[in-house]
């Protein structure tokens, strides 16, 4: 073990304020971990421990929750919460927060991140010519380079610690109106995959802001102004400690065993649009980043960014005449906030720090609007679109909307994300009222979907950023069709304008998964909602902070126990070690299926011929087509049944375990326990089995040859374990269709029969989703369970996930 690694524990102890660790038996620890991480109430735990003989039988050192909590409190943990009372506008407010310097030290010195931390910016390129840059992690963006260069001019040897703050008010109860206002912190030195993985605990709750509505203040304007000042006063109190160290730096021990002169600098502030307006002190309905006039928000034109120095000049007037300050603030387009929290932060520009928000700006914003526009009766209308939803073939990655899109209410961001996977296929070939051409509508929808998917790339290049801007330009060139249809009068709303800032933010701070609001939404569950449920609902915030502290102590000790039990000789796993490994069930779904049942139930019409062809080609791969055909005609299949599987899965291995990322089914009609029919399902898949490139096929059969027969058949090579019988679709055409850019394919036939083949399951790359070519209306005789049989022409859906999108575009 490297000497630096041996120092990790001692550095960890020096970095965080700790008490001597508790001594726990294995059973003590397992019950503590179970009690604190499974959401149990104190009453339930007490009830268990009070059962006669339980503590003695388990050998526990505690007999009730109070003793258990006392044991947990002795475990090492993260910086404790502090409580302060702020008096503003004659009223006192409680602020619960942590020492931000200690929080940064904890993240830098955490042994969990010892192999992950980044200490300097880098520039990555596609090739040795260095003409095309690669941008993914925050340290590959321009912002870190700019700040690093500025610090090096003053004093060489600086280590930038980019702070990523996020805040968002969230509801604690549905009916009583209780809310919480958490603030989260992470640092850009930790890679984005680690930050996004909740179990790695790279995101820290650093405070609960007062969530008051200030109802004692009369007048909406005065109340909004007071709430903005309260917000900035609280955030300033939380982060004020970093102000002197942005320029001078302070020595921190990192988890790699070395010490660095660290400069904590605010890099990004993650929030939805109301939060962005609040943070930047701008008015609602204006862009928080640039000087675009309100009546030009819908144009494809980039206006100058807001000037940070000019803003500071305006806010410096706060100490003078209030009326003059208010007037100057309004004239400059700012709310009259007396002390913005970012006023004294060095090397920070709050207007640049506002980053894209995929969840609210796209999924819950522009996409929501686009769906409303195309389902308007002046466009395609709800009836035919909802009807087409019911006729889409099933797929593992595609959510079914059996009642359509327009019947849903209170649609979530995940539901809008699922709608994006099928949206384009629902409107292709649909006519507009009066038989007007739908091409501009289709181009606009396609462009916004392109923008959405490209914006979510996990790695960008200068070329993909150009594609991002091209997609946005195409949308703006075609969006006026909704004005022509009398659906919109203009597009002047901030969310559609915000798309103009995506490419510049990505170039500065890395890809959008570095600062996606979805992470904050997920953190609310662990740090706020679960914490609230553990309280007695009275004076809840002190109880919530204590619950968070104890939970973190348990998680930290759990990570320590896992590190101690790791097999040191085992190879280390990266965050993702492999993707798409095929996994078959241990046992077949049906054993001994006769050949005639393969034809009748599974539709494997040419099974024996296809299997004979496969055996010959597997044994004699160099044979010509004619010779292979002769060998196949003389090949005897020495068995009459096979074991059949109804499902195959594609697995992804991570440090957290294995998860299913895709699946494909080949299953005949069945009956459930009540006798109701479960329709047959034969999915479409992408196959790579030759030199012609990938090709779409319908999966008809997953089977296994009897072991004894396999050794007789495959005399010249090792027999494959599992095989698949497929029916081919036509190869991908050289170019996609012009107006919607999807590839059109159809069934492949030879002498009036569907082209079929047998391949090893390893040749199957993934599942594929197909949009039927509906025509102007869905034919009446079509049914969802037989749509792949009744329709002959399809469009390949490139939107089922980001990997498929990148592969087909």
PDB file of C-alpha atoms in Angstrom, residues 253-421:
ATOM      1  CA  UNK A 253      -5.027  17.999   3.674  1.00  0.00           C
ATOM      2  CA  UNK A 254      -6.390  15.992   0.768  1.00  0.00           C
ATOM      3  CA  UNK A 255      -7.259  12.326   0.871  1.00  0.00           C
ATOM      4  CA  UNK A 256      -4.263  11.408  -1.314  1.00  0.00           C
ATOM      5  CA  UNK A 257      -1.879  12.145   1.562  1.00  0.00           C
ATOM      6  CA  UNK A 258      -0.709  15.587   0.410  1.00  0.00           C
ATOM      7  CA  UNK A 259      -1.493  19.130   1.475  1.00  0.00           C
ATOM      8  CA  UNK A 260      -2.594  21.846  -0.947  1.00  0.00           C
ATOM      9  CA  UNK A 261      -3.140  25.582  -0.864  1.00  0.00           C
ATOM     10  CA  UNK A 262      -6.837  25.508  -1.646  1.00  0.00           C
ATOM     11  CA  UNK A 263      -8.869  28.437  -2.963  1.00  0.00           C
ATOM     12  CA  UNK A 264     -12.606  27.811  -2.440  1.00  0.00           C
ATOM     13  CA  UNK A 265     -14.403  29.736  -5.183  1.00  0.00           C
ATOM     14  CA  UNK A 266     -18.079  29.714  -6.105  1.00  0.00           C
ATOM     15  CA  UNK A 267     -18.295  28.081  -9.531  1.00  0.00           C
ATOM     16  CA  UNK A 268     -21.984  27.343 -10.114  1.00  0.00           C
ATOM     17  CA  UNK A 269     -25.282  27.896  -8.355  1.00  0.00           C
ATOM     18  CA  UNK A 270     -27.824  25.255  -9.331  1.00  0.00           C
ATOM     19  CA  UNK A 271     -31.519  26.080  -9.130  1.00  0.00           C
ATOM     20  CA  UNK A 272     -34.756  26.368 -11.071  1.00  0.00           C
ATOM     21  CA  UNK A 273     -35.794  29.643 -12.709  1.00  0.00           C
ATOM     22  CA  UNK A 274     -37.362  31.298  -9.608  1.00  0.00           C
ATOM     23  CA  UNK A 275     -34.221  30.403  -7.682  1.00  0.00           C
ATOM     24  CA  UNK A 276     -32.002  31.784 -10.451  1.00  0.00           C
ATOM     25  CA  UNK A 277     -33.902  35.084 -10.426  1.00  0.00           C
ATOM     26  CA  UNK A 278     -33.642  35.229  -6.629  1.00  0.00           C
ATOM     27  CA  UNK A 279     -29.903  34.486  -6.604  1.00  0.00           C
ATOM     28  CA  UNK A 280     -29.053  37.040  -9.304  1.00  0.00           C
ATOM     29  CA  UNK A 281     -31.465  39.674  -7.883  1.00  0.00           C
ATOM     30  CA  UNK A 282     -33.175  39.939 -11.281  1.00  0.00           C
ATOM     31  CA  UNK A 283     -36.874  40.387 -11.929  1.00  0.00           C
ATOM     32  CA  UNK A 284     -39.159  37.497 -12.772  1.00  0.00           C
ATOM     33  CA  UNK A 285     -39.680  37.286 -16.535  1.00  0.00           C
ATOM     34  CA  UNK A 286     -36.129  38.482 -17.299  1.00  0.00           C
ATOM     35  CA  UNK A 287     -33.043  36.471 -18.187  1.00  0.00           C
ATOM     36  CA  UNK A 288     -30.771  36.065 -15.137  1.00  0.00           C
ATOM     37  CA  UNK A 289     -27.683  35.858 -17.365  1.00  0.00           C
ATOM     38  CA  UNK A 290     -27.963  38.449 -20.135  1.00  0.00           C
ATOM     39  CA  UNK A 291     -29.519  41.776 -21.093  1.00  0.00           C
ATOM     40  CA  UNK A 292     -32.158  40.510 -23.534  1.00  0.00           C
ATOM     41  CA  UNK A 293     -35.278  42.744 -23.549  1.00  0.00           C
ATOM     42  CA  UNK A 294     -38.446  40.951 -22.345  1.00  0.00           C
ATOM     43  CA  UNK A 295     -40.068  41.240 -25.777  1.00  0.00           C
ATOM     44  CA  UNK A 296     -37.075  39.550 -27.450  1.00  0.00           C
ATOM     45  CA  UNK A 297     -36.884  36.394 -25.330  1.00  0.00           C
ATOM     46  CA  UNK A 298     -38.205  34.286 -28.184  1.00  0.00           C
ATOM     47  CA  UNK A 299     -35.590  35.337 -30.742  1.00  0.00           C
ATOM     48  CA  UNK A 300     -32.472  33.482 -31.802  1.00  0.00           C
ATOM     49  CA  UNK A 301     -30.112  36.304 -30.930  1.00  0.00           C
ATOM     50  CA  UNK A 302     -27.429  36.416 -28.240  1.00  0.00           C
ATOM     51  CA  UNK A 303     -27.422  39.611 -26.201  1.00  0.00           C
ATOM     52  CA  UNK A 304     -24.480  40.770 -24.045  1.00  0.00           C
ATOM     53  CA  UNK A 305     -24.086  39.091 -20.679  1.00  0.00           C
ATOM     54  CA  UNK A 306     -24.914  41.007 -17.536  1.00  0.00           C
ATOM     55  CA  UNK A 307     -21.846  42.810 -16.241  1.00  0.00           C
ATOM     56  CA  UNK A 308     -20.805  41.713 -12.761  1.00  0.00           C
ATOM     57  CA  UNK A 309     -18.877  44.924 -12.073  1.00  0.00           C
ATOM     58  CA  UNK A 310     -21.846  47.086 -13.087  1.00  0.00           C
ATOM     59  CA  UNK A 311     -24.067  45.088 -10.752  1.00  0.00           C
ATOM     60  CA  UNK A 312     -21.648  45.616  -7.861  1.00  0.00           C
ATOM     61  CA  UNK A 313     -21.686  49.366  -8.566  1.00  0.00           C
ATOM     62  CA  UNK A 314     -25.466  49.366  -8.280  1.00  0.00           C
ATOM     63  CA  UNK A 315     -25.537  47.383  -5.039  1.00  0.00           C
ATOM     64  CA  UNK A 316     -22.833  49.581  -3.513  1.00  0.00           C
ATOM     65  CA  UNK A 317     -25.493  52.335  -3.382  1.00  0.00           C
ATOM     66  CA  UNK A 318     -27.409  50.355  -0.743  1.00  0.00           C
ATOM     67  CA  UNK A 319     -25.664  52.227   2.076  1.00  0.00           C
ATOM     68  CA  UNK A 320     -26.962  55.562   0.795  1.00  0.00           C
ATOM     69  CA  UNK A 321     -30.417  57.002   0.208  1.00  0.00           C
ATOM     70  CA  UNK A 322     -32.939  54.095   0.000  1.00  0.00           C
ATOM     71  CA  UNK A 323     -35.152  55.770  -2.596  1.00  0.00           C
ATOM     72  CA  UNK A 324     -32.189  56.501  -4.848  1.00  0.00           C
ATOM     73  CA  UNK A 325     -30.914  52.937  -4.409  1.00  0.00           C
ATOM     74  CA  UNK A 326     -34.321  51.463  -5.277  1.00  0.00           C
ATOM     75  CA  UNK A 327     -34.625  53.679  -8.353  1.00  0.00           C
ATOM     76  CA  UNK A 328     -31.148  52.827  -9.605  1.00  0.00           C
ATOM     77  CA  UNK A 329     -31.713  49.122  -8.989  1.00  0.00           C
ATOM     78  CA  UNK A 330     -34.944  49.094 -10.995  1.00  0.00           C
ATOM     79  CA  UNK A 331     -33.306  51.091 -13.781  1.00  0.00           C
ATOM     80  CA  UNK A 332     -30.495  48.527 -13.977  1.00  0.00           C
ATOM     81  CA  UNK A 333     -32.972  45.627 -13.918  1.00  0.00           C
ATOM     82  CA  UNK A 334     -32.248  44.412 -10.382  1.00  0.00           C
ATOM     83  CA  UNK A 335     -34.235  43.874  -7.240  1.00  0.00           C
ATOM     84  CA  UNK A 336     -33.125  46.222  -4.439  1.00  0.00           C
ATOM     85  CA  UNK A 337     -31.267  43.647  -2.350  1.00  0.00           C
ATOM     86  CA  UNK A 338     -29.052  45.348   0.192  1.00  0.00           C
ATOM     87  CA  UNK A 339     -26.275  42.785   0.487  1.00  0.00           C
ATOM     88  CA  UNK A 340     -26.222  40.070  -2.201  1.00  0.00           C
ATOM     89  CA  UNK A 341     -24.358  37.064  -0.823  1.00  0.00           C
ATOM     90  CA  UNK A 342     -21.990  37.048  -3.803  1.00  0.00           C
ATOM     91  CA  UNK A 343     -20.975  40.688  -3.445  1.00  0.00           C
ATOM     92  CA  UNK A 344     -17.564  39.979  -1.872  1.00  0.00           C
ATOM     93  CA  UNK A 345     -16.755  36.606  -3.415  1.00  0.00           C
ATOM     94  CA  UNK A 346     -13.483  36.811  -5.380  1.00  0.00           C
ATOM     95  CA  UNK A 347     -13.198  35.371  -8.892  1.00  0.00           C
ATOM     96  CA  UNK A 348     -16.948  34.758  -8.969  1.00  0.00           C
ATOM     97  CA  UNK A 349     -19.428  36.076 -11.493  1.00  0.00           C
ATOM     98  CA  UNK A 350     -22.914  35.135 -10.365  1.00  0.00           C
ATOM     99  CA  UNK A 351     -24.444  35.697 -13.812  1.00  0.00           C
ATOM    100  CA  UNK A 352     -22.023  33.219 -15.376  1.00  0.00           C
ATOM    101  CA  UNK A 353     -22.476  30.834 -12.441  1.00  0.00           C
ATOM    102  CA  UNK A 354     -26.146  30.277 -13.305  1.00  0.00           C
ATOM    103  CA  UNK A 355     -26.170  27.006 -15.227  1.00  0.00           C
ATOM    104  CA  UNK A 356     -28.607  25.101 -17.476  1.00  0.00           C
ATOM    105  CA  UNK A 357     -31.430  23.220 -15.799  1.00  0.00           C
ATOM    106  CA  UNK A 358     -32.482  20.259 -17.941  1.00  0.00           C
ATOM    107  CA  UNK A 359     -35.319  19.269 -15.634  1.00  0.00           C
ATOM    108  CA  UNK A 360     -37.207  22.562 -15.396  1.00  0.00           C
ATOM    109  CA  UNK A 361     -36.100  24.405 -18.537  1.00  0.00           C
ATOM    110  CA  UNK A 362     -36.492  21.504 -20.959  1.00  0.00           C
ATOM    111  CA  UNK A 363     -38.517  18.588 -19.600  1.00  0.00           C
ATOM    112  CA  UNK A 364     -40.868  20.679 -17.465  1.00  0.00           C
ATOM    113  CA  UNK A 365     -40.516  23.756 -19.666  1.00  0.00           C
ATOM    114  CA  UNK A 366     -40.045  23.784 -23.427  1.00  0.00           C
ATOM    115  CA  UNK A 367     -41.022  20.122 -23.915  1.00  0.00           C
ATOM    116  CA  UNK A 368     -44.196  20.673 -21.922  1.00  0.00           C
ATOM    117  CA  UNK A 369     -45.066  23.611 -24.176  1.00  0.00           C
ATOM    118  CA  UNK A 370     -44.282  21.688 -27.385  1.00  0.00           C
ATOM    119  CA  UNK A 371     -46.563  18.812 -26.338  1.00  0.00           C
ATOM    120  CA  UNK A 372     -49.355  21.290 -25.626  1.00  0.00           C
ATOM    121  CA  UNK A 373     -48.839  22.938 -29.029  1.00  0.00           C
ATOM    122  CA  UNK A 374     -48.921  19.763 -31.131  1.00  0.00           C
ATOM    123  CA  UNK A 375     -51.941  18.346 -29.269  1.00  0.00           C
ATOM    124  CA  UNK A 376     -53.867  21.566 -29.763  1.00  0.00           C
ATOM    125  CA  UNK A 377     -56.910  21.105 -31.995  1.00  0.00           C
ATOM    126  CA  UNK A 378     -55.481  23.702 -34.371  1.00  0.00           C
ATOM    127  CA  UNK A 379     -52.511  21.373 -34.924  1.00  0.00           C
ATOM    128  CA  UNK A 380     -52.804  17.583 -34.810  1.00  0.00           C
ATOM    129  CA  UNK A 381     -55.333  17.460 -31.983  1.00  0.00           C
ATOM    130  CA  UNK A 382     -55.469  15.088 -29.016  1.00  0.00           C
ATOM    131  CA  UNK A 383     -57.593  12.286 -30.496  1.00  0.00           C
ATOM    132  CA  UNK A 384     -55.244  10.845 -33.106  1.00  0.00           C
ATOM    133  CA  UNK A 385     -52.093  11.370 -31.008  1.00  0.00           C
ATOM    134  CA  UNK A 386     -53.646   9.614 -28.013  1.00  0.00           C
ATOM    135  CA  UNK A 387     -54.838   6.826 -30.306  1.00  0.00           C
ATOM    136  CA  UNK A 388     -51.345   6.288 -31.699  1.00  0.00           C
ATOM    137  CA  UNK A 389     -49.998   5.962 -28.150  1.00  0.00           C
ATOM    138  CA  UNK A 390     -52.039   2.793 -27.806  1.00  0.00           C
ATOM    139  CA  UNK A 391     -50.521   1.193 -30.902  1.00  0.00           C
ATOM    140  CA  UNK A 392     -46.816   1.514 -30.156  1.00  0.00           C
ATOM    141  CA  UNK A 393     -44.931  -1.773 -29.737  1.00  0.00           C
ATOM    142  CA  UNK A 394     -43.665  -2.407 -26.196  1.00  0.00           C
ATOM    143  CA  UNK A 395     -40.019  -1.942 -25.281  1.00  0.00           C
ATOM    144  CA  UNK A 396     -38.039  -2.118 -22.047  1.00  0.00           C
ATOM    145  CA  UNK A 397     -36.974   1.531 -22.320  1.00  0.00           C
ATOM    146  CA  UNK A 398     -40.298   2.943 -23.524  1.00  0.00           C
ATOM    147  CA  UNK A 399     -43.090   3.753 -21.111  1.00  0.00           C
ATOM    148  CA  UNK A 400     -46.579   2.818 -22.222  1.00  0.00           C
ATOM    149  CA  UNK A 401     -49.271   5.503 -22.248  1.00  0.00           C
ATOM    150  CA  UNK A 402     -52.346   3.319 -22.897  1.00  0.00           C
ATOM    151  CA  UNK A 403     -54.758   6.235 -22.434  1.00  0.00           C
ATOM    152  CA  UNK A 404     -52.664   8.729 -24.362  1.00  0.00           C
ATOM    153  CA  UNK A 405     -50.720  11.845 -23.406  1.00  0.00           C
ATOM    154  CA  UNK A 406     -53.407  14.471 -23.078  1.00  0.00           C
ATOM    155  CA  UNK A 407     -55.433  12.749 -20.334  1.00  0.00           C
ATOM    156  CA  UNK A 408     -52.592  13.064 -17.822  1.00  0.00           C
ATOM    157  CA  UNK A 409     -52.625  15.779 -15.171  1.00  0.00           C
ATOM    158  CA  UNK A 410     -49.774  17.046 -12.984  1.00  0.00           C
ATOM    159  CA  UNK A 411     -47.228  15.501 -15.312  1.00  0.00           C
ATOM    160  CA  UNK A 412     -43.825  14.962 -13.679  1.00  0.00           C
ATOM    161  CA  UNK A 413     -40.416  15.563 -15.185  1.00  0.00           C
ATOM    162  CA  UNK A 414     -39.884  11.811 -15.562  1.00  0.00           C
ATOM    163  CA  UNK A 415     -43.167  11.493 -17.458  1.00  0.00           C
ATOM    164  CA  UNK A 416     -42.163  14.309 -19.814  1.00  0.00           C
ATOM    165  CA  UNK A 417     -38.837  12.529 -20.300  1.00  0.00           C
ATOM    166  CA  UNK A 418     -40.729   9.350 -21.200  1.00  0.00           C
ATOM    167  CA  UNK A 419     -42.949  11.268 -23.618  1.00  0.00           C
ATOM    168  CA  UNK A 420     -39.879  12.561 -25.448  1.00  0.00           C
ATOM    169  CA  UNK A 421     -38.964   8.984 -26.337  1.00  0.00           C
TER     170      UNK A 421
END
